[in-house]
């Protein structure tokens, strides 16, 4: 099932480092397929995602698979 997320891209320097998204809903999301174009600290994004059952060593956020995305300009 697909769902939309708005949030900010973050880089966490834990366990070797990883990229994540802090949603405006207060949740943390861990993309298993983070596109290179989104790997910009602080970028505001809107993504369409699906839940992922892929395991992660990071123990952080909900694992998701990004289906579509776009960045939201800062004002």
Coordinates of C-alpha atoms in Angstrom, one line a residue, residues 4-40:
X4 CA 2.8 10.0 1.1
X5 CA 5.3 11.5 3.4
X6 CA 6.4 15.2 3.7
X7 CA 9.6 15.8 5.6
X8 CA 13.2 16.8 5.8
X9 CA 16.2 14.7 4.7
X10 CA 18.7 14.0 7.5
X11 CA 22.1 12.2 7.7
X12 CA 22.6 10.3 10.9
X13 CA 26.2 9.6 11.8
X14 CA 25.4 6.3 13.7
X15 CA 26.7 2.8 12.9
X16 CA 28.7 4.1 9.9
X17 CA 26.1 6.6 8.9
X18 CA 22.8 6.6 7.0
X19 CA 20.2 8.8 5.3
X20 CA 16.7 9.1 6.6
X21 CA 13.6 11.3 6.5
X22 CA 12.1 13.0 9.5
X23 CA 8.4 13.4 8.6
X24 CA 6.2 16.4 9.4
X25 CA 4.1 13.8 11.1
X26 CA 6.9 13.4 13.7
X27 CA 7.9 9.9 12.5
X28 CA 11.3 8.8 11.2
X29 CA 11.6 6.9 7.9
X30 CA 14.6 4.8 6.7
X31 CA 14.5 4.5 2.9
X32 CA 16.0 1.2 1.7
X33 CA 16.5 2.8 -1.8
X34 CA 17.4 6.4 -1.1
X35 CA 18.0 8.1 -4.5
X36 CA 21.3 10.0 -4.8
X37 CA 19.3 13.2 -5.8
X38 CA 17.7 13.2 -2.3
X39 CA 21.0 12.8 -0.3
X40 CA 21.1 16.5 0.6

